[in-house]
Amino acid sequence: MRGILASSIGVTCAAALALPLAPPAAASAGTPAPAADVATRTAETADARADVPGSTQSLPLRPLTHDRASGAVLGLTPRTVRTFSLLGVVWDDPSADLHGRVQVRTRAAGTGEWTDWQDVETHYTQHGADPDSPEAASGTVRGATAPLWVGESDGVEVRVLPEPDPGGHGEHGEQPGERGEPEDAGPSDAGSGGGPSGGEGAGDADEVSALPAGMRLDLVDPGEAGPEESAEPAEGAEPAESAEIPRTGVMTAAAKAASAVNSALVPLGATEIPSLTAEETREELVSLRGPELTEQQQAKPYIGPRPAIVTRRGWSADESLREGSFVYTSTVKAAFVHHTASGNNYSCSQAPSLIRGFYRYHTRSLGWRDIGYNFLIDKCGRIYEGRAGGVAKPVKGAHTMGFNSKTTGIAVIGSYGSKKPSSKAVKAVARLTAWKLGLHDRNPKKKTSLTSGGGNLYAKGTKVKMKVISGHRDGFNTSCPGGKLYKKLSSVRSKAATYQGR
């Protein structure tokens, strides 16, 4: 894949690929598979790193000949594309809702086999910046589905099935935990016969016009970070010391800046912030925030032992993708827990690649200033630094629209509407919140007062009593973090309080 990437850096391509695509067995014989009509956005700035280039292919969706079996009116017929591992559908207006279903199927680069149809989570912009904030008002922000991790692939097909009555379905019409997850499509798709959903053509003009304007499929190659990623550890095993070999060589100015904000914890260029004992953490708290602490807090601070955290350099972030400055909020009063809704078909050793994919998707496809989450956790319980600015500092994220001020956002990688999160991941959420909230003397078992920045549950300016550890759905009408993960938050609060010594 490195060779393919190297040849495409800095190039805008709209040419057809030479390789033909053999249609699926169930597809109509003699139907040619079009090559990708695609614009490619790559890391072209002076700060880009040659060893982690990455790229985004953007394919405009087209009207499809109406398929009575699936009901799809917009999409792409099967086609060969450059290798990618993560995808999402993007549109122009971030305030426009997609009332319908987005389904994709992909072809594995290694085997040439096509997957079954998979649903893509269509409600995702509620993970973004607060309304009227500089980040939301930048003019670059777009609407989008959640990103879906599909693994290394070189073929794709997509179909969009609009809902007949937008007012009675979707995000606002379902109960929490009932919305679509990126899982295999159910028996209702059997009518498609496993083949294409219809040829590209006129489609149904009324149904197409009801969908957000400018819809396109973004295919993300997260780039590489050195040697092949290691084999997946057993899910019950402790996380390995290093899931990937970090990048080496001279650091760019942006990389130095992203690392320097953690200099009170680790040396410049560190790929991991090591864990500390309870006593070491208390000593560090005094050194970090001593003048701000009361005598009682200095004598007996309630804070959990600092967990190990993989830095942005550790997961090989291309620091040229984000905006250069860091944005902070005044304190951290609460933590919001999320899932990435990106599917569960990944190994823990691939987690850095997923995070690089999320990062590129958030910045290049959605137009955000950086990755939205403050922290991410994989299924093996490994914790990763998210948005740049320093893990011990109150970095303002873009994770819970309306409640990004005075909070931190933690995303567990995967989809947890119907699948239980691993015990390792749940424990990691508790350990991380015990430390992060402890830096600001917050009790995980209590409630706190937050002021809404605007959303679909609380109007802007509304003061809301919120649990110190809350799920995304507590601040916004959404299924996130999935019903199965949400049910674990009670035990997370208890464990976090115990880690703090309460």
PDB file of C-alpha atoms in Angstrom, residues 51-210:
ATOM      1  CA  ASP A  51       5.929   7.917   6.351  1.00  0.00           C
ATOM      2  CA  VAL A  52       2.296   8.667   7.237  1.00  0.00           C
ATOM      3  CA  PRO A  53       0.841  10.373   4.160  1.00  0.00           C
ATOM      4  CA  GLY A  54      -2.702   9.041   4.102  1.00  0.00           C
ATOM      5  CA  SER A  55      -5.275  10.171   1.563  1.00  0.00           C
ATOM      6  CA  THR A  56      -8.983  10.754   1.045  1.00  0.00           C
ATOM      7  CA  GLN A  57     -10.812   9.795  -2.138  1.00  0.00           C
ATOM      8  CA  SER A  58     -14.079  11.687  -2.596  1.00  0.00           C
ATOM      9  CA  LEU A  59     -16.686  10.174  -4.935  1.00  0.00           C
ATOM     10  CA  PRO A  60     -19.904  12.132  -5.655  1.00  0.00           C
ATOM     11  CA  LEU A  61     -23.026   9.997  -5.223  1.00  0.00           C
ATOM     12  CA  ARG A  62     -25.256   9.713  -8.283  1.00  0.00           C
ATOM     13  CA  PRO A  63     -28.939   9.003  -8.859  1.00  0.00           C
ATOM     14  CA  LEU A  64     -29.592   5.288  -9.288  1.00  0.00           C
ATOM     15  CA  THR A  65     -32.151   3.626 -11.497  1.00  0.00           C
ATOM     16  CA  HIS A  66     -34.871   2.925  -8.965  1.00  0.00           C
ATOM     17  CA  ASP A  67     -34.563  -0.556  -7.504  1.00  0.00           C
ATOM     18  CA  ARG A  68     -37.906  -1.883  -6.256  1.00  0.00           C
ATOM     19  CA  ALA A  69     -36.243  -4.395  -3.947  1.00  0.00           C
ATOM     20  CA  SER A  70     -34.027  -1.984  -2.009  1.00  0.00           C
ATOM     21  CA  GLY A  71     -35.628   1.409  -2.631  1.00  0.00           C
ATOM     22  CA  ALA A  72     -32.231   3.050  -3.223  1.00  0.00           C
ATOM     23  CA  VAL A  73     -32.293   6.283  -5.225  1.00  0.00           C
ATOM     24  CA  LEU A  74     -28.743   7.554  -4.764  1.00  0.00           C
ATOM     25  CA  GLY A  75     -25.390   5.813  -4.550  1.00  0.00           C
ATOM     26  CA  LEU A  76     -22.590   4.220  -6.533  1.00  0.00           C
ATOM     27  CA  THR A  77     -22.507   0.995  -8.476  1.00  0.00           C
ATOM     28  CA  PRO A  78     -19.609  -1.444  -7.786  1.00  0.00           C
ATOM     29  CA  ARG A  79     -16.245   0.027  -8.693  1.00  0.00           C
ATOM     30  CA  THR A  80     -12.521  -0.352  -8.214  1.00  0.00           C
ATOM     31  CA  VAL A  81     -10.808   2.363  -6.180  1.00  0.00           C
ATOM     32  CA  ARG A  82      -7.448   2.982  -4.604  1.00  0.00           C
ATOM     33  CA  THR A  83      -6.903   1.129  -1.348  1.00  0.00           C
ATOM     34  CA  PHE A  84      -8.731   2.522   1.696  1.00  0.00           C
ATOM     35  CA  SER A  85      -9.757   1.267   5.154  1.00  0.00           C
ATOM     36  CA  LEU A  86     -12.427   3.656   6.453  1.00  0.00           C
ATOM     37  CA  LEU A  87     -15.385   5.356   4.786  1.00  0.00           C
ATOM     38  CA  GLY A  88     -18.218   7.791   5.383  1.00  0.00           C
ATOM     39  CA  VAL A  89     -20.787   9.789   3.442  1.00  0.00           C
ATOM     40  CA  VAL A  90     -20.409  13.579   3.568  1.00  0.00           C
ATOM     41  CA  TRP A  91     -22.690  16.440   2.453  1.00  0.00           C
ATOM     42  CA  ASP A  92     -22.497  20.220   2.238  1.00  0.00           C
ATOM     43  CA  ASP A  93     -24.778  21.548   5.001  1.00  0.00           C
ATOM     44  CA  PRO A  94     -23.846  20.421   8.536  1.00  0.00           C
ATOM     45  CA  SER A  95     -27.320  21.360   9.803  1.00  0.00           C
ATOM     46  CA  ALA A  96     -29.083  19.099   7.257  1.00  0.00           C
ATOM     47  CA  ASP A  97     -30.272  15.741   8.556  1.00  0.00           C
ATOM     48  CA  LEU A  98     -30.077  12.623   6.434  1.00  0.00           C
ATOM     49  CA  HIS A  99     -33.486  10.957   6.790  1.00  0.00           C
ATOM     50  CA  GLY A 100     -32.820   7.499   5.480  1.00  0.00           C
ATOM     51  CA  ARG A 101     -30.365   4.630   5.450  1.00  0.00           C
ATOM     52  CA  VAL A 102     -26.872   4.464   4.011  1.00  0.00           C
ATOM     53  CA  GLN A 103     -25.585   0.999   3.172  1.00  0.00           C
ATOM     54  CA  VAL A 104     -22.211  -0.036   1.801  1.00  0.00           C
ATOM     55  CA  ARG A 105     -20.426  -3.164   0.700  1.00  0.00           C
ATOM     56  CA  THR A 106     -16.705  -3.344   0.103  1.00  0.00           C
ATOM     57  CA  ARG A 107     -14.189  -5.649  -1.535  1.00  0.00           C
ATOM     58  CA  ALA A 108     -11.264  -6.888   0.578  1.00  0.00           C
ATOM     59  CA  ALA A 109      -7.933  -5.988  -1.017  1.00  0.00           C
ATOM     60  CA  GLY A 110      -6.309  -9.225   0.113  1.00  0.00           C
ATOM     61  CA  THR A 111      -8.941 -11.752  -0.981  1.00  0.00           C
ATOM     62  CA  GLY A 112     -11.084  -9.985  -3.562  1.00  0.00           C
ATOM     63  CA  GLU A 113     -14.214 -11.051  -1.647  1.00  0.00           C
ATOM     64  CA  TRP A 114     -17.171  -8.718  -1.246  1.00  0.00           C
ATOM     65  CA  THR A 115     -18.803  -8.114   2.126  1.00  0.00           C
ATOM     66  CA  ASP A 116     -22.525  -8.189   2.778  1.00  0.00           C
ATOM     67  CA  TRP A 117     -24.377  -4.879   2.931  1.00  0.00           C
ATOM     68  CA  GLN A 118     -23.616  -2.915   6.098  1.00  0.00           C
ATOM     69  CA  ASP A 119     -25.500   0.026   7.582  1.00  0.00           C
ATOM     70  CA  VAL A 120     -23.607   3.227   8.268  1.00  0.00           C
ATOM     71  CA  GLU A 121     -24.742   5.297  11.267  1.00  0.00           C
ATOM     72  CA  THR A 122     -26.333   8.376   9.671  1.00  0.00           C
ATOM     73  CA  HIS A 123     -26.573  10.707  12.686  1.00  0.00           C
ATOM     74  CA  TYR A 124     -23.101  11.971  13.569  1.00  0.00           C
ATOM     75  CA  THR A 125     -22.900  15.761  13.542  1.00  0.00           C
ATOM     76  CA  GLN A 126     -24.138  15.851  17.152  1.00  0.00           C
ATOM     77  CA  HIS A 127     -20.577  14.810  18.027  1.00  0.00           C
ATOM     78  CA  GLY A 128     -19.397  18.195  16.734  1.00  0.00           C
ATOM     79  CA  ALA A 129     -18.605  21.673  18.007  1.00  0.00           C
ATOM     80  CA  ASP A 130     -21.123  23.802  19.875  1.00  0.00           C
ATOM     81  CA  PRO A 131     -23.435  25.955  17.731  1.00  0.00           C
ATOM     82  CA  ASP A 132     -22.095  29.499  17.187  1.00  0.00           C
ATOM     83  CA  SER A 133     -18.612  28.484  18.366  1.00  0.00           C
ATOM     84  CA  PRO A 134     -15.669  29.584  16.171  1.00  0.00           C
ATOM     85  CA  GLU A 135     -15.108  25.969  15.127  1.00  0.00           C
ATOM     86  CA  ALA A 136     -18.739  25.491  14.040  1.00  0.00           C
ATOM     87  CA  ALA A 137     -18.806  28.883  12.325  1.00  0.00           C
ATOM     88  CA  SER A 138     -15.571  28.377  10.407  1.00  0.00           C
ATOM     89  CA  GLY A 139     -17.365  27.885   7.082  1.00  0.00           C
ATOM     90  CA  THR A 140     -15.553  24.607   6.471  1.00  0.00           C
ATOM     91  CA  VAL A 141     -17.770  22.268   8.516  1.00  0.00           C
ATOM     92  CA  ARG A 142     -19.862  19.666   6.665  1.00  0.00           C
ATOM     93  CA  GLY A 143     -22.542  17.143   7.548  1.00  0.00           C
ATOM     94  CA  ALA A 144     -21.623  13.473   7.582  1.00  0.00           C
ATOM     95  CA  THR A 145     -22.378   9.948   8.669  1.00  0.00           C
ATOM     96  CA  ALA A 146     -20.266   8.204  11.257  1.00  0.00           C
ATOM     97  CA  PRO A 147     -17.056   6.716   9.867  1.00  0.00           C
ATOM     98  CA  LEU A 148     -17.136   2.964   9.256  1.00  0.00           C
ATOM     99  CA  TRP A 149     -13.962   0.880   9.505  1.00  0.00           C
ATOM    100  CA  VAL A 150     -13.943  -1.779   6.778  1.00  0.00           C
ATOM    101  CA  GLY A 151     -10.284  -2.832   6.705  1.00  0.00           C
ATOM    102  CA  GLU A 152      -8.023  -2.676   3.678  1.00  0.00           C
ATOM    103  CA  SER A 153     -10.319  -2.600   0.647  1.00  0.00           C
ATOM    104  CA  ASP A 154     -10.095  -1.753  -3.048  1.00  0.00           C
ATOM    105  CA  GLY A 155     -13.717  -1.910  -4.204  1.00  0.00           C
ATOM    106  CA  VAL A 156     -16.916  -0.259  -3.002  1.00  0.00           C
ATOM    107  CA  GLU A 157     -20.649   0.008  -3.655  1.00  0.00           C
ATOM    108  CA  VAL A 158     -23.049   2.327  -1.829  1.00  0.00           C
ATOM    109  CA  ARG A 159     -26.786   2.948  -1.782  1.00  0.00           C
ATOM    110  CA  VAL A 160     -28.906   5.561  -0.009  1.00  0.00           C
ATOM    111  CA  LEU A 161     -32.494   4.632   0.872  1.00  0.00           C
ATOM    112  CA  PRO A 162     -34.547   7.706   1.847  1.00  0.00           C
ATOM    113  CA  GLU A 163     -37.294   7.465   4.434  1.00  0.00           C
ATOM    114  CA  PRO A 164     -40.790   8.123   3.075  1.00  0.00           C
ATOM    115  CA  ASP A 165     -41.702  10.236   6.106  1.00  0.00           C
ATOM    116  CA  PRO A 166     -38.745  12.091   7.671  1.00  0.00           C
ATOM    117  CA  GLY A 167     -40.911  13.318  10.530  1.00  0.00           C
ATOM    118  CA  GLY A 168     -41.719   9.851  11.797  1.00  0.00           C
ATOM    119  CA  HIS A 169     -38.400   8.070  11.708  1.00  0.00           C
ATOM    120  CA  GLY A 170     -34.753   8.365  12.522  1.00  0.00           C
ATOM    121  CA  GLU A 171     -32.935  10.138  15.298  1.00  0.00           C
ATOM    122  CA  HIS A 172     -35.933  11.826  16.894  1.00  0.00           C
ATOM    123  CA  GLY A 173     -38.508   9.070  16.346  1.00  0.00           C
ATOM    124  CA  GLU A 174     -36.693   6.139  17.929  1.00  0.00           C
ATOM    125  CA  GLN A 175     -36.055   5.257  21.512  1.00  0.00           C
ATOM    126  CA  PRO A 176     -32.452   5.378  22.778  1.00  0.00           C
ATOM    127  CA  GLY A 177     -30.584   2.267  21.786  1.00  0.00           C
ATOM    128  CA  GLU A 178     -32.846   1.463  18.810  1.00  0.00           C
ATOM    129  CA  ARG A 179     -31.046   3.388  16.093  1.00  0.00           C
ATOM    130  CA  GLY A 180     -29.033   1.669  13.405  1.00  0.00           C
ATOM    131  CA  GLU A 181     -25.546   0.421  14.178  1.00  0.00           C
ATOM    132  CA  PRO A 182     -22.883  -0.405  11.586  1.00  0.00           C
ATOM    133  CA  GLU A 183     -23.839  -4.060  11.491  1.00  0.00           C
ATOM    134  CA  ASP A 184     -24.811  -6.434   8.687  1.00  0.00           C
ATOM    135  CA  ALA A 185     -28.085  -5.597   6.996  1.00  0.00           C
ATOM    136  CA  GLY A 186     -31.010  -7.769   8.030  1.00  0.00           C
ATOM    137  CA  PRO A 187     -33.401 -10.052   6.143  1.00  0.00           C
ATOM    138  CA  SER A 188     -35.162  -7.065   4.585  1.00  0.00           C
ATOM    139  CA  ASP A 189     -32.242  -6.777   2.181  1.00  0.00           C
ATOM    140  CA  ALA A 190     -32.665 -10.287   0.806  1.00  0.00           C
ATOM    141  CA  GLY A 191     -34.621  -8.944  -2.154  1.00  0.00           C
ATOM    142  CA  SER A 192     -31.501  -7.358  -3.595  1.00  0.00           C
ATOM    143  CA  GLY A 193     -30.015 -10.779  -4.246  1.00  0.00           C
ATOM    144  CA  GLY A 194     -26.648  -9.614  -2.954  1.00  0.00           C
ATOM    145  CA  GLY A 195     -25.940  -7.763  -6.185  1.00  0.00           C
ATOM    146  CA  PRO A 196     -25.907  -4.087  -7.120  1.00  0.00           C
ATOM    147  CA  SER A 197     -28.886  -1.967  -6.070  1.00  0.00           C
ATOM    148  CA  GLY A 198     -29.442  -0.661  -9.583  1.00  0.00           C
ATOM    149  CA  GLY A 199     -27.563   1.139 -12.331  1.00  0.00           C
ATOM    150  CA  GLU A 200     -26.672   4.812 -12.234  1.00  0.00           C
ATOM    151  CA  GLY A 201     -29.369   6.808 -13.970  1.00  0.00           C
ATOM    152  CA  ALA A 202     -32.194   9.230 -13.481  1.00  0.00           C
ATOM    153  CA  GLY A 203     -33.490   7.833 -10.194  1.00  0.00           C
ATOM    154  CA  ASP A 204     -36.503   9.434  -8.531  1.00  0.00           C
ATOM    155  CA  ALA A 205     -36.022  13.209  -8.641  1.00  0.00           C
ATOM    156  CA  ASP A 206     -38.355  13.955  -5.721  1.00  0.00           C
ATOM    157  CA  GLU A 207     -36.702  11.425  -3.404  1.00  0.00           C
ATOM    158  CA  VAL A 208     -33.188  12.525  -4.403  1.00  0.00           C
ATOM    159  CA  SER A 209     -34.021  16.195  -3.790  1.00  0.00           C
ATOM    160  CA  ALA A 210     -35.220  15.349  -0.267  1.00  0.00           C
TER     161      ALA A 210
END
